[in-house]
Structures are given as C-alpha cells and as structure tokens.
CSV table of C-alpha atoms and ligand atoms in Angstrom, one decimal:
chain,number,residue,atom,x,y,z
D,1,UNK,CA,-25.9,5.4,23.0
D,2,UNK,CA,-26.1,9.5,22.5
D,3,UNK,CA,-27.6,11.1,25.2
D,4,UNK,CA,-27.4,14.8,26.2
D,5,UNK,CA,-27.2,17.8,23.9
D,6,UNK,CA,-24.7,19.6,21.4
D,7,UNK,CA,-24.3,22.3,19.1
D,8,UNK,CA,-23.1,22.2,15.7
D,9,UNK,CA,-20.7,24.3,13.2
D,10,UNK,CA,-22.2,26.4,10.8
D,11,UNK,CA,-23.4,25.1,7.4
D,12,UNK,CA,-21.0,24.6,4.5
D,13,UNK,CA,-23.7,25.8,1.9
D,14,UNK,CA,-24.1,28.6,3.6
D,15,UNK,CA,-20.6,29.5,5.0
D,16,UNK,CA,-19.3,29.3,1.3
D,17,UNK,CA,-22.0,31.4,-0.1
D,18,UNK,CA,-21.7,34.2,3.4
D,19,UNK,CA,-18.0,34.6,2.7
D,20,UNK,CA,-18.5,35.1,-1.4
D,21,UNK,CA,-21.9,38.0,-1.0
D,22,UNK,CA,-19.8,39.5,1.6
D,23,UNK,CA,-16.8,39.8,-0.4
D,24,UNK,CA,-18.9,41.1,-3.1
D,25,UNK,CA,-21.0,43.5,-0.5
D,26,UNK,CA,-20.4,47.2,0.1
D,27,UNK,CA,-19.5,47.6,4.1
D,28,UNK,CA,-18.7,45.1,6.9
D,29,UNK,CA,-20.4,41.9,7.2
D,30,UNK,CA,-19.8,40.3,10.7
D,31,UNK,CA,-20.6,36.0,10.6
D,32,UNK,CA,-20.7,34.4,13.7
D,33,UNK,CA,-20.6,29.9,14.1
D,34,UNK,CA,-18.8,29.5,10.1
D,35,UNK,CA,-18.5,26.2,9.1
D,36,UNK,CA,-14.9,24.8,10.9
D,37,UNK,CA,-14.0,22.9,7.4
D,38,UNK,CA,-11.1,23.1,4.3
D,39,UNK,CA,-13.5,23.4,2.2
D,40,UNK,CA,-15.3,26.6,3.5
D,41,UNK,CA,-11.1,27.6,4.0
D,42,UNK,CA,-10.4,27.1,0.4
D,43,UNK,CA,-13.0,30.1,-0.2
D,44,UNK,CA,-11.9,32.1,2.6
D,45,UNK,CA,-8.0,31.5,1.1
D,46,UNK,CA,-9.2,32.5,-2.9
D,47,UNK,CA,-10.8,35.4,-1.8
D,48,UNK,CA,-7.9,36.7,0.1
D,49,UNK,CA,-6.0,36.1,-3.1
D,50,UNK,CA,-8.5,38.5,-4.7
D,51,UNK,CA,-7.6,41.2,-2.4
D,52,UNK,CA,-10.9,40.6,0.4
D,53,UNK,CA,-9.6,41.1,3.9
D,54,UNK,CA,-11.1,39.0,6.8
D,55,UNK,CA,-10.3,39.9,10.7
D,56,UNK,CA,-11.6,38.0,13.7
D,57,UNK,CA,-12.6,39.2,16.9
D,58,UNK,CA,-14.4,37.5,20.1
D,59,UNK,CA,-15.5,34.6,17.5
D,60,UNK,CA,-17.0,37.1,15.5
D,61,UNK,CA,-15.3,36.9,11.5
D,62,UNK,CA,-15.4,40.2,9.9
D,63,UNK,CA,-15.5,40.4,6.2
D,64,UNK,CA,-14.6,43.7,4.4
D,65,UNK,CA,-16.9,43.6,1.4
D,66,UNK,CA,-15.1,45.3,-1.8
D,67,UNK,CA,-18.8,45.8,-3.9
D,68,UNK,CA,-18.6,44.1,-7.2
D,69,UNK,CA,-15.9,44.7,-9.9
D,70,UNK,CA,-13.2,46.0,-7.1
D,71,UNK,CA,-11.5,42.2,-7.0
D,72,UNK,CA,-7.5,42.2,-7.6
D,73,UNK,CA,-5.2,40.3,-9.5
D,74,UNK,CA,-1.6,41.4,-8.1
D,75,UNK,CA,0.1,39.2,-11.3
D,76,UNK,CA,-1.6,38.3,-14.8
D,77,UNK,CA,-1.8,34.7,-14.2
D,78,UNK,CA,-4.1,34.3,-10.8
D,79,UNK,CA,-4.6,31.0,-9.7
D,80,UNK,CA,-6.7,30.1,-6.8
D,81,UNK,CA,-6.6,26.4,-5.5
D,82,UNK,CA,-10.2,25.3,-4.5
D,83,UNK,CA,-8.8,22.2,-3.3
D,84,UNK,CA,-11.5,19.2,-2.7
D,85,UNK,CA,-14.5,21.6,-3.0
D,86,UNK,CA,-16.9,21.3,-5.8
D,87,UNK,CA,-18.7,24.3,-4.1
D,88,UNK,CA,-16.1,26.8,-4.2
D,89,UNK,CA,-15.0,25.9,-8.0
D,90,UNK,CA,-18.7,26.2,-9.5
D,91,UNK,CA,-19.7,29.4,-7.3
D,92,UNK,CA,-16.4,30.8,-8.4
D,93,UNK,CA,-17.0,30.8,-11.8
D,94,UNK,CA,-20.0,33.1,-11.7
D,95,UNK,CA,-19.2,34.9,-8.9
D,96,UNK,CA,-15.9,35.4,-11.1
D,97,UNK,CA,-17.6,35.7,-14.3
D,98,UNK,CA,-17.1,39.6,-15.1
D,99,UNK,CA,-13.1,40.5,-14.2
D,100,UNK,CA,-11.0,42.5,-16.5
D,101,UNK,CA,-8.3,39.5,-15.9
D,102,UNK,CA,-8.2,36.1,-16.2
D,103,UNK,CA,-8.5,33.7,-13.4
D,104,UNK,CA,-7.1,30.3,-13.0
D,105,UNK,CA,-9.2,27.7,-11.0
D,106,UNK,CA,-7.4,24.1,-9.8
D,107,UNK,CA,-8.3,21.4,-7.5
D,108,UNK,CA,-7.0,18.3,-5.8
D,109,UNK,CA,-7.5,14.8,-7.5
D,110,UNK,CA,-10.9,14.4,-6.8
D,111,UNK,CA,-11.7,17.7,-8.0
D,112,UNK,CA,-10.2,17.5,-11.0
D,113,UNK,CA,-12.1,14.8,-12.2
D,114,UNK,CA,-15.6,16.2,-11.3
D,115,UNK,CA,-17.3,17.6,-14.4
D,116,UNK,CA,-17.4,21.5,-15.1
D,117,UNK,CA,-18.8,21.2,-19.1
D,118,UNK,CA,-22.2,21.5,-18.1
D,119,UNK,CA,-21.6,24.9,-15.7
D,120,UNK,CA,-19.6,26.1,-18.8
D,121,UNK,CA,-23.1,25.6,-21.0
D,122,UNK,CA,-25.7,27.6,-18.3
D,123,UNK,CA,-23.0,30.3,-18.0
D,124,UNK,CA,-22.3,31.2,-21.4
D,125,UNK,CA,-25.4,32.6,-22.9
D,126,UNK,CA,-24.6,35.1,-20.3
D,127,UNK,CA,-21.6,35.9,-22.0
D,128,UNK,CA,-19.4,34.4,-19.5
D,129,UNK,CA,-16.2,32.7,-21.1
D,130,UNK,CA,-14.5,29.5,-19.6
D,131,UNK,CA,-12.0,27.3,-21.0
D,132,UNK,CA,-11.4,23.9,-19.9
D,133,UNK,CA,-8.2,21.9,-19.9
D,134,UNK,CA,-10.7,19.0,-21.6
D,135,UNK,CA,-11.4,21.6,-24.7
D,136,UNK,CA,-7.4,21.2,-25.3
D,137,UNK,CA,-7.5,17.4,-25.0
D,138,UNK,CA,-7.0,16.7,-21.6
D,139,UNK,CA,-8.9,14.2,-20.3
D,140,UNK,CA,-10.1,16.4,-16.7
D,141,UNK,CA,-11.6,19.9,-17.3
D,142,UNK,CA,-9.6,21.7,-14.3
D,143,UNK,CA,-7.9,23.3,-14.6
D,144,UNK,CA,-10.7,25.9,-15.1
D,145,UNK,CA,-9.8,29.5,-16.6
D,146,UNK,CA,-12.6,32.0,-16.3
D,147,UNK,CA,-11.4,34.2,-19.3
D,148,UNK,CA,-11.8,38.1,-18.3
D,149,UNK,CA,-14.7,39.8,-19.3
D,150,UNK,CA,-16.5,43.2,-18.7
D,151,UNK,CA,-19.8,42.6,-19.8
D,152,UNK,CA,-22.2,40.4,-19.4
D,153,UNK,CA,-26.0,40.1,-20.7
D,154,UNK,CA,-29.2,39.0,-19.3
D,155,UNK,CA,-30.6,35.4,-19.8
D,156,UNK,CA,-33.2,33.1,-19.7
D,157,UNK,CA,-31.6,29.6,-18.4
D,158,UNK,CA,-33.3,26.0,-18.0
D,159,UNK,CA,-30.9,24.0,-16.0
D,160,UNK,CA,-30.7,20.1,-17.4
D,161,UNK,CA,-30.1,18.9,-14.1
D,162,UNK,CA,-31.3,19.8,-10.4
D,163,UNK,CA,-28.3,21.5,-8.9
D,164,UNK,CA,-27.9,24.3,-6.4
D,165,UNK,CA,-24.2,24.8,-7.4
D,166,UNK,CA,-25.1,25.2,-11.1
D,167,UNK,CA,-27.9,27.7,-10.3
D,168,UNK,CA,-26.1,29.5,-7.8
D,169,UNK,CA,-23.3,30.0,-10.5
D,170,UNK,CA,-25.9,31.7,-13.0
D,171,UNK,CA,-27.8,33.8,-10.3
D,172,UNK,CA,-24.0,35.5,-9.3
D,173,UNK,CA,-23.7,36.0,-13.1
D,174,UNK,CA,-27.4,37.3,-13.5
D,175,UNK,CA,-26.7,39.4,-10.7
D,176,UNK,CA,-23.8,41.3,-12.7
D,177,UNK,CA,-25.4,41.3,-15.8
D,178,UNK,CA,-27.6,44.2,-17.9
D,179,UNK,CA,-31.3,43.1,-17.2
D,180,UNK,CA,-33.4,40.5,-15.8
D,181,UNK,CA,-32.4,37.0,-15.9
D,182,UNK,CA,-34.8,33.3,-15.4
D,183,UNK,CA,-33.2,30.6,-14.3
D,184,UNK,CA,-35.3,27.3,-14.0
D,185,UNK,CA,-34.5,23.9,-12.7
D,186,UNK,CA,-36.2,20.6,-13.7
D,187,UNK,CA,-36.9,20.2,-9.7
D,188,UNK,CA,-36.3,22.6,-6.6
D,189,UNK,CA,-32.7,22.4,-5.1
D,190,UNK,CA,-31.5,23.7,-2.0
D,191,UNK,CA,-32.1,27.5,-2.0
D,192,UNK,CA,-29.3,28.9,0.0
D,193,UNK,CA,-28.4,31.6,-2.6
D,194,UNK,CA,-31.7,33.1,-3.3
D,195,UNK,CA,-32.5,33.5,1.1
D,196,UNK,CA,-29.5,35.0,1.4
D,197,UNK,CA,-29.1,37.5,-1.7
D,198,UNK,CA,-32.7,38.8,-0.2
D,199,UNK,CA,-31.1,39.6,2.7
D,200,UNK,CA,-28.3,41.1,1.5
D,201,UNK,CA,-30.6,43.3,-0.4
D,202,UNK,CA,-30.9,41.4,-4.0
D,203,UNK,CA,-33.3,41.8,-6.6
D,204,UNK,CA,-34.3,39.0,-6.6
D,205,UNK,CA,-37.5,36.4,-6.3
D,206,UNK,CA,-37.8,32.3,-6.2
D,207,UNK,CA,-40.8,30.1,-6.0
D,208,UNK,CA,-40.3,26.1,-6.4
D,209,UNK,CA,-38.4,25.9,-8.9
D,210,UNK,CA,-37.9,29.0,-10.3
D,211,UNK,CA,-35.4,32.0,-10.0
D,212,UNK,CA,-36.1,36.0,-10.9
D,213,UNK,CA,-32.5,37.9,-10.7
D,214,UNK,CA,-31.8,41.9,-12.0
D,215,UNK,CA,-28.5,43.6,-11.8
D,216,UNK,CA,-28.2,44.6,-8.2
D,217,UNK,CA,-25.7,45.7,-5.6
D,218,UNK,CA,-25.1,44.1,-1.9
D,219,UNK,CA,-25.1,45.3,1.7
D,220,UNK,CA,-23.3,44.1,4.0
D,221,UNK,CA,-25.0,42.0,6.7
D,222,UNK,CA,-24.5,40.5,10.3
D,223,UNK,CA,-25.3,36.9,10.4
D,224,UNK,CA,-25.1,33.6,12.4
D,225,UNK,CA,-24.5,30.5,10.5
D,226,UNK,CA,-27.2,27.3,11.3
D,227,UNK,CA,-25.4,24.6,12.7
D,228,UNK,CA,-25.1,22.2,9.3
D,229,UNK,CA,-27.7,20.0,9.0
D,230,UNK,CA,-26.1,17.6,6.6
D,231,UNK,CA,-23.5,17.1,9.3
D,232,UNK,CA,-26.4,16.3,11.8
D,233,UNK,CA,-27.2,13.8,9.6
D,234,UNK,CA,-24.7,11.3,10.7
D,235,UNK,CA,-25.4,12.2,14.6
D,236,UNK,CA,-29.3,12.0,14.0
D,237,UNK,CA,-28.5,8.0,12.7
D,238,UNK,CA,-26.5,7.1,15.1
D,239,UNK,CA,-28.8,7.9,17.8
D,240,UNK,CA,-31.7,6.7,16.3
D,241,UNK,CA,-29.8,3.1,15.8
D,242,UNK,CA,-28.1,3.0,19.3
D,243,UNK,CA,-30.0,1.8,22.7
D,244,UNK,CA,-30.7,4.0,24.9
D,245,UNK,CA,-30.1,7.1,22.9
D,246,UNK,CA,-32.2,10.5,24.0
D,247,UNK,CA,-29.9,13.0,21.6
D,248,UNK,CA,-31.3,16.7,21.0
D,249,UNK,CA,-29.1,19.0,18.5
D,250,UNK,CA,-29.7,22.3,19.4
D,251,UNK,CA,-29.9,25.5,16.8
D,252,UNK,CA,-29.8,23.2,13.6
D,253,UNK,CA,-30.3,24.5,10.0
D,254,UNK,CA,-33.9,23.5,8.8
D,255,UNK,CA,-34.3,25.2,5.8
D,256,UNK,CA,-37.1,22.3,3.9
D,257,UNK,CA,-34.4,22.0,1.0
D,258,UNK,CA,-32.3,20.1,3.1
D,259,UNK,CA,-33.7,18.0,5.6
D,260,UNK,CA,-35.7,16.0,3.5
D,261,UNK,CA,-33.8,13.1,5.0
D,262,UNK,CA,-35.9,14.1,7.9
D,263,UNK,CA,-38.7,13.1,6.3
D,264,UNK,CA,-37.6,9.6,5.0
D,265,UNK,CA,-36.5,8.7,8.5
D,266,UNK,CA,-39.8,9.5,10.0
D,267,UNK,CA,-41.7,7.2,7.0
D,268,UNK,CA,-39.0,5.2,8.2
D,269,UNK,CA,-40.5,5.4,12.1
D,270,UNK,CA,-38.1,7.4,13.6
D,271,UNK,CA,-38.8,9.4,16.7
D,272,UNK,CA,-37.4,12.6,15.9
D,273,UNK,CA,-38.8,15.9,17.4
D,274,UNK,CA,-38.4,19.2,15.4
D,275,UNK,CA,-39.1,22.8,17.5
D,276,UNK,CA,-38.2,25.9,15.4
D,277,UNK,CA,-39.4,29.2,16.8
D,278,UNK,CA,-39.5,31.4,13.4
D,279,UNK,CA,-40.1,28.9,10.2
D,280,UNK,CA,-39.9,32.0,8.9
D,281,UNK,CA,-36.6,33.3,9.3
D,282,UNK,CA,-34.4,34.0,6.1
D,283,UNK,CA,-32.9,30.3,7.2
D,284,UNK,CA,-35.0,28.8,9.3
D,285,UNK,CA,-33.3,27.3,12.8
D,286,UNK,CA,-34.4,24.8,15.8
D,287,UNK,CA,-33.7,21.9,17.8
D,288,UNK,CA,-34.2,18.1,16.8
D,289,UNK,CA,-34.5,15.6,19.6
D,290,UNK,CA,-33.9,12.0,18.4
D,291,UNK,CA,-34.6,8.7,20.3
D,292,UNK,CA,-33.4,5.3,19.9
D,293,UNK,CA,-36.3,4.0,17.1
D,294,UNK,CA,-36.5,0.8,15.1
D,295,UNK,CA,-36.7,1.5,11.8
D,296,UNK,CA,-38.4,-0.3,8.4
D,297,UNK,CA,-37.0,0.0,4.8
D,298,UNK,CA,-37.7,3.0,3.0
D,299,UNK,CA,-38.4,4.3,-0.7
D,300,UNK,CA,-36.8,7.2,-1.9
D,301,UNK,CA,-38.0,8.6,-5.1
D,302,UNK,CA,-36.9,10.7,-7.6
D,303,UNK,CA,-38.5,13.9,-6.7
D,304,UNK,CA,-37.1,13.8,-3.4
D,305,UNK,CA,-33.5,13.4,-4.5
D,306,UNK,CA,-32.2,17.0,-4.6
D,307,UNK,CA,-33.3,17.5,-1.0
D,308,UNK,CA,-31.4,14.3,0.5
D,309,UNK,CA,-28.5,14.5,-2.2
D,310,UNK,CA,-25.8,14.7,0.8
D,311,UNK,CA,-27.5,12.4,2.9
D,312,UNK,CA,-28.2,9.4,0.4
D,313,UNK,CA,-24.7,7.5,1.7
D,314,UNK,CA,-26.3,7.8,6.0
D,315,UNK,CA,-29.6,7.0,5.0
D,316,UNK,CA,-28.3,4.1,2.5
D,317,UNK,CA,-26.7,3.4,6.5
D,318,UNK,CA,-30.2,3.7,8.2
D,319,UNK,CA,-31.6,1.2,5.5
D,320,UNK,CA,-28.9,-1.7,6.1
D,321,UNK,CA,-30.4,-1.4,9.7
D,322,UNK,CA,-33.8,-1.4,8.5
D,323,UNK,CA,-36.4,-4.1,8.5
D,324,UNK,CA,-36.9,-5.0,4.7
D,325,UNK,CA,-35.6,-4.1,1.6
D,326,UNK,CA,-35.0,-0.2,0.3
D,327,UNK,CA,-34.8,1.3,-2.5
D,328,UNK,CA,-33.3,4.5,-3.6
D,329,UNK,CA,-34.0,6.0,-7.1
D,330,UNK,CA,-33.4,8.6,-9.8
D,331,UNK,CA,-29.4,8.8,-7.8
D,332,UNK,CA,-27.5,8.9,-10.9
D,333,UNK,CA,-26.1,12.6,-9.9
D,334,UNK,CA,-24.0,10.7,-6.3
D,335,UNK,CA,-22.0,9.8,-9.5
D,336,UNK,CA,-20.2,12.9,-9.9
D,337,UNK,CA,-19.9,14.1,-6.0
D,338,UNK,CA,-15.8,13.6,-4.1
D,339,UNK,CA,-16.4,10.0,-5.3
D,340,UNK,CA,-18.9,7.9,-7.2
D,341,UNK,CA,-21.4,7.2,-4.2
D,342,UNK,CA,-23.3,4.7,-6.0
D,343,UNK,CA,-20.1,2.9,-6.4
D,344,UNK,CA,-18.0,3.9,-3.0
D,345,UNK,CA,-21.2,2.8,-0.9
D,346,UNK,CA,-21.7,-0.7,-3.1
D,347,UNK,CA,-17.9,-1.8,-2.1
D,348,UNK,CA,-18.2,-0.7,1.0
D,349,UNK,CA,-22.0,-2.0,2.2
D,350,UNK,CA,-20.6,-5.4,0.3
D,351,UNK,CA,-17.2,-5.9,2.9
D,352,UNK,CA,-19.8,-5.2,5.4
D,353,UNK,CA,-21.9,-8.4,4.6
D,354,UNK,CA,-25.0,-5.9,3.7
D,355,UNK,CA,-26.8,-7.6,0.2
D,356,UNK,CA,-26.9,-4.6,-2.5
D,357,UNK,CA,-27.4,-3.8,-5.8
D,358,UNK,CA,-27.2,-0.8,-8.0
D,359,UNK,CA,-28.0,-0.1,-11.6
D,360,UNK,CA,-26.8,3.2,-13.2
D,361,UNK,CA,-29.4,5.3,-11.4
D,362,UNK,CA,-30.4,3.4,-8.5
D,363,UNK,CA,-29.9,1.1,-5.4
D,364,UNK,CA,-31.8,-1.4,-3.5
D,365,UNK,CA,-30.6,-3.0,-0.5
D,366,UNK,CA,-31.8,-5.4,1.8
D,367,UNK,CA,-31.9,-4.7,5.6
D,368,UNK,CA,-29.7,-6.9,7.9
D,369,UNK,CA,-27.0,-7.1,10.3
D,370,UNK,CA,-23.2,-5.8,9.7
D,371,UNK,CA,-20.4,-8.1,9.7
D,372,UNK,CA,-17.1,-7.1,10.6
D,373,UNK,CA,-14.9,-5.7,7.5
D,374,UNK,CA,-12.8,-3.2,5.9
D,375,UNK,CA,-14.4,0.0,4.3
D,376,UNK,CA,-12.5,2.3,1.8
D,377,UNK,CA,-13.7,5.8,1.8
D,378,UNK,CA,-11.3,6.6,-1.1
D,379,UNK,CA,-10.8,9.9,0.3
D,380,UNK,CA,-14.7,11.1,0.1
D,381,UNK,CA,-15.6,12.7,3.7
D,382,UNK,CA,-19.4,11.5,3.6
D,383,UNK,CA,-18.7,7.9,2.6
D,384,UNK,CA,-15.9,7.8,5.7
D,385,UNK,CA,-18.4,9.3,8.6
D,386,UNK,CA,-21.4,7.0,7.2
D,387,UNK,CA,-19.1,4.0,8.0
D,388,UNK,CA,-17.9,5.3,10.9
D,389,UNK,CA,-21.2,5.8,11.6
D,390,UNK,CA,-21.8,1.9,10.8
D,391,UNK,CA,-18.9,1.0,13.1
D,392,UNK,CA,-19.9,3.0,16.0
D,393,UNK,CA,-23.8,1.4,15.6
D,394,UNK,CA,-22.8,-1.9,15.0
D,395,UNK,CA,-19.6,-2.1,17.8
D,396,UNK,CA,-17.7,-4.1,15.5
D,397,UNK,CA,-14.0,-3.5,15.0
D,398,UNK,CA,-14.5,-2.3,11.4
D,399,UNK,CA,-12.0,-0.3,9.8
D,400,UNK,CA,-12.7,2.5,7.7
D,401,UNK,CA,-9.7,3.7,5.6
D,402,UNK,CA,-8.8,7.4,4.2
D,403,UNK,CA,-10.4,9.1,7.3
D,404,UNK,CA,-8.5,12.7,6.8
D,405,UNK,CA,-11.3,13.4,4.4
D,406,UNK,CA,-13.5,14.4,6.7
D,407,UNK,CA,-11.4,17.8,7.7
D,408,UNK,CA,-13.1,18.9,4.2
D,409,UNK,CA,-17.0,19.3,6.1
D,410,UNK,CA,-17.0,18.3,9.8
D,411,UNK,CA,-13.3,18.1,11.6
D,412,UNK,CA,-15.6,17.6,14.7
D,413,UNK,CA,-17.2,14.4,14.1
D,414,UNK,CA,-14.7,12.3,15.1
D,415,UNK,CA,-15.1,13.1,18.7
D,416,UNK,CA,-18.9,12.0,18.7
D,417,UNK,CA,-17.5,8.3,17.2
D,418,UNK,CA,-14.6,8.1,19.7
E,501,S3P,C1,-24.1,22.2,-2.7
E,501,S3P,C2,-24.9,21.6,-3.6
E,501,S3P,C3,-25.0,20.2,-3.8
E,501,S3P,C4,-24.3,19.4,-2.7
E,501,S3P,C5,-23.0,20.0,-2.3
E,501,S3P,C6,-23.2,21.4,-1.9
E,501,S3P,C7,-24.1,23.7,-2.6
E,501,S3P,O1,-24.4,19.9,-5.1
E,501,S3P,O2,-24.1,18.0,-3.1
E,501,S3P,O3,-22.4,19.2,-1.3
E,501,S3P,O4,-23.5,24.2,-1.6
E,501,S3P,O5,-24.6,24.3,-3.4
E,501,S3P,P1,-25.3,20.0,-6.4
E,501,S3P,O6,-26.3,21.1,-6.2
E,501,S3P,O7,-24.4,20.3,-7.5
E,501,S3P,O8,-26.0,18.6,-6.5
C-alpha cells in the first residue's frame, strides 16, 4: 500500500525548456524544484559549453541569460553530448539554429538511433541547415551538425506528426527569424513552450493546435518547476492497484496536455481527486489524492495519444490489472521513443504471463494476473519503473533488468518501490 503524502521533482519538459529561454533571456532567471535527472543535466552541461553560467544558492538555481546570438564556441569544432535525451537534441537544434559557428550534436546508443530527418524537414524552410551522419551513408543520423547560420526567415509549417519536441524546435527558430511564423500540428501536443515563452515575454499565441510566433527577445524570469506529472504516473498506479492505499501527491503539474492519463484511469474507475487552486496559472499546479480502486479495461484512441504519449507503458500496467480486455491505438510514434515501446512492453508483459498483442500501430491486451518472470528494460527508464511498478503491485520476486536508466527522468523512484 501508499499511504501518506509526497512531493515531486520538477518536470523534465519543463526543466529542459526553463534552462534553454533562460539561457537565451536577457537578466537573471532564478528556478526553484528542477527536475533531479541526466537528462535535464545534459542541457544544463551543453549550455555551459556555450558559455551560459549557472550558480546555486539556498536551492535556488540561478541562470545568467546571455539574450540571443551572444552563445560561444571557445574552438571551431563544438560538440555537446546530449546523452540519452531526445529532448535536449531536437530543442537544440532550433534553439541552435542561427550561430555564426557550427555545432556538433551526439548521443548515447539509444539516441543515436532515434530519428532526426523529420526535425531536419520542419526546420529548413526556415533556413536552418543540418547535416546528418545518415546523409553521408551512415546508417544513424547523430551525429547531428547544425551548420552556422546568421539568418533565418519566417515560415508557415504543418508538422506530419503530433510532436511537442518538433514544434518546440521550429517555434525557437521562428522566434529568431525575420517575421511571423505558423506552425500547425495534425493534433494538440503538450504546450510547455508556448506557456512559457508568454511568460518570458514572447510574441507569441496558441490555440489547439496551432502556433503564432514573431521575432522577439526574452526576460528573465523567477519560476518554480511543477512536480512532473509523468513521473506521478507510476506512483498514481501503484496506489490505485495496492490495498489499502490513501496516496495524495502534493503541488503536481496539471497542465491538460499531459495528464490525459488522468482521464483514462478515471473511465477506468479510478478514485483519484484533483484540487488545483489557479487552473489558470501559466502551468497550472495541485494535489491528486488516489485510493486503492478496482479498475476495468480501457480504450485509448488516437486523438488522445499525444496527451498520454509518456504514460502508454504504466497505463499498458494498469490494463494488465484490469478487468477485460484494452486496447490502445494510433501508438505507432512509442516506436521511436529510448526504446521501441510497442515492442519493449510486448516482451516484457509476455515473461509476465500477461496475453498481448500488437500490430504496427496498436495493442490490445487482456486483463489478468502477473506471473513471476524476468523483464528487460533494455536500458529505457519508463519501461524499467512500469515493471517495477508491476513487481511492487503484484509482490512477486520479478526481476527487472537495466535499472540505471531510470537516473535519465526520476533518480527518486526507486525509494517509493523499495
Ligand atoms: C517531450 C515530448 C514528447 C515526449 C518526451 C518529452 C518534450 O516527445 O515523449 O518524453 O519535452 O517536448 P514528442 O513530442 O516528440 O512525442
């Protein structure tokens, strides 16, 4: 059971994009509860590399904002290491986009193989120029080198997939670029980057699914971090699937792009409480309560899928619990996250006795009762919590392989699945 209360670190989303507009911002920004991750650490570390200073005090992170175009490259041939994080290497490349040198981005294993080609196509009718080792022949396309470039042109984008790192990449271009810029997605994806550029004084607008951007310049801002709502995720599961469970996660990110899963786990009769004093706010915050529910089988549709994209692998958890069969659809993008999702969660539901199937774009499983196994996470942090999740639900000695993953998003959970 989970009983009592706790606090969580700061978004990823958002810690990544705070550190990047604040290095870009004229004056001091001052970020309080940043996500505890690598991942968020790879961005700190590139940024320092471009000649941003950082200095803590009292828990407070200061960030010296250099404005835009004041970045420094102290040799002709900078490379910055975004290690396992798919954020950091897209955001990169437009906050990047307009240097007068070139910039190097690499990656670990995993990131290496993730696909850039696509983030090259929305950037370039901005002007912005990218080469890809796959454009020589290789078979990955890191590494990534953002070619330099000092000027870049307005543009009107439609994005071919939902993706908050793709637009994210083309609003930091936009926002560097002569004139004003559309960027459209086929469906809304989380909006992180359009909040927070209004509040660090962007010209900018957004409604569903649609993005407004003109040249502008940044101020600096002071700023606590939501605790990250994705990371939640696993704790919210946990106690709604063991006895006895009266769990309440205080000062939790709610901002409707992202807990979606929310939803599905309430279709799915989970007693979960939400109070959030300012729905409001630039990023909406609150406390979620959760008590031990049962739960019935759920369908996820396609629309929904940009809002649960992180959380598909724990509620593909939830499910196996779940009276009846689910079905999750329209998933073909878990494909190209740290591992293939579809895949990773197949293998692993499967050594856990759980009856599944997928098909390029989808995957239905039937509700039941784990069996003792051994689950690879093959090095993805999400796949490693949700069957660490399963373990700690189920009480069986399951064994969950490749763990140090999850030091990339949430070093914290393994004290709640001690
Ligand atoms: C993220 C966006 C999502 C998500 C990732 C973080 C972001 O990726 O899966 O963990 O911070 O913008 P896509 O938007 O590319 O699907």
């Amino acid at each position: 059971m989970l009983n009592g209360e706790c606090q969580l670190p700061g978004d990823k989303s958002i810690s990544h994009r705070v550190l990047m507009f604040s290095a870009i911002a004229q004056g001091t920004s001052t970020v309080q509860n940043l996500n505890t991750g690598a991942d968020v650490l790879a961005t700190q570390k590139a940024l320092q590399q471009l000649g941003v200073k950082f200095s803590e005090k009292n828990g407070l992170l200061h960030i010296h904002g250099m404005g835009f175009g004041h970045f420094k490259s102290d040799n002709n041939a900078l490379k910055l290491d975004c290690e396992n994080s798919g954020t950091t290497a897209r955001l990169l490349c437009g906050l990047l986009a307009k240097q007068p040198f070139d910039i190097t981005l690499v990656g670990d294993a995993s990131l290496t193989k993730r696909p850039m080609k696509r983030l090259v196509s929305a950037l370039a009718p901005f002007g912005v120029n990218i080469q890809l080792a796959s454009s020589h022949g290789d078979p990955n396309d890191f590494p990534v080198q953002i070619l330099k470039n000092t000027q870049l042109k307005s543009a009107n984008i439609t994005l071919p997939v939902a993706s908050a790192q793709l637009k994210s990449a083309c609003i930091l271009a936009a926002l560097q670029a002569e004139g004003q810029s559309h960027i459209l997605e086929p469906l809304p994806s989380r909006d992180h980057t359009e909040r927070l550029l209004k509040l660090y004084g962007a010209n900018i607008q957004h409604e569903n699914n649609t993005v407004r951007v003109q040249k502008s310049k940044l101020q600096a801002i002071d700023f606590t971090v939501p605790g990250d709502p994705s990371s939640a995720a696993f704790l919210i599961v946990m106690a709604l699937l063991c006895e006895g469970s009266d769990f309440t996660i205080k000062n939790m990110g709610l901002n409707p792009t992202r807990i979606g899963y929310i939803s599905v786990l309430r279709a799915m009769g989970a007693n979960i409480e939400i109070t959030c004093d300012d729905p409001n706010a630039y990023e909406p915050v609150g406390n979620v309560r959760v008590r031990t529910s049962r739960l019935i089988a759920c369908n996820v549709k396609r629309e929904l899928i940009p809002n649960v994209i992180d959380e598909l692998p724990i509620l593909m958890i939830a499910a196996s619990c779940a009276s009846g069969v689910s079905h999750f659809e329209g998933i073909a993008e878990l494909r190209l996250k740290e591992s293939d999702r579809i895949e990773t969660m197949i293998q692993g539901l499967r050594a856990l006795s759980i009856q599944c199937k997928s098909t390029e774009d989808s995957v239905t499983l039937q509700g039941g009762k784990f069996q003792t196994g051994t689950v690879n996470s093959f090095d993805d942090h999400r796949i490693a919590m949700s069957f660490l999740c399963a373990k700690r639900i189920s009480n069986l000695p399951i064994e969950v392989l490749n763990t140090d993953c999850i030091a990339t998003s949430f070093p914290e959970f393994l004290e709640f699945v001690k």
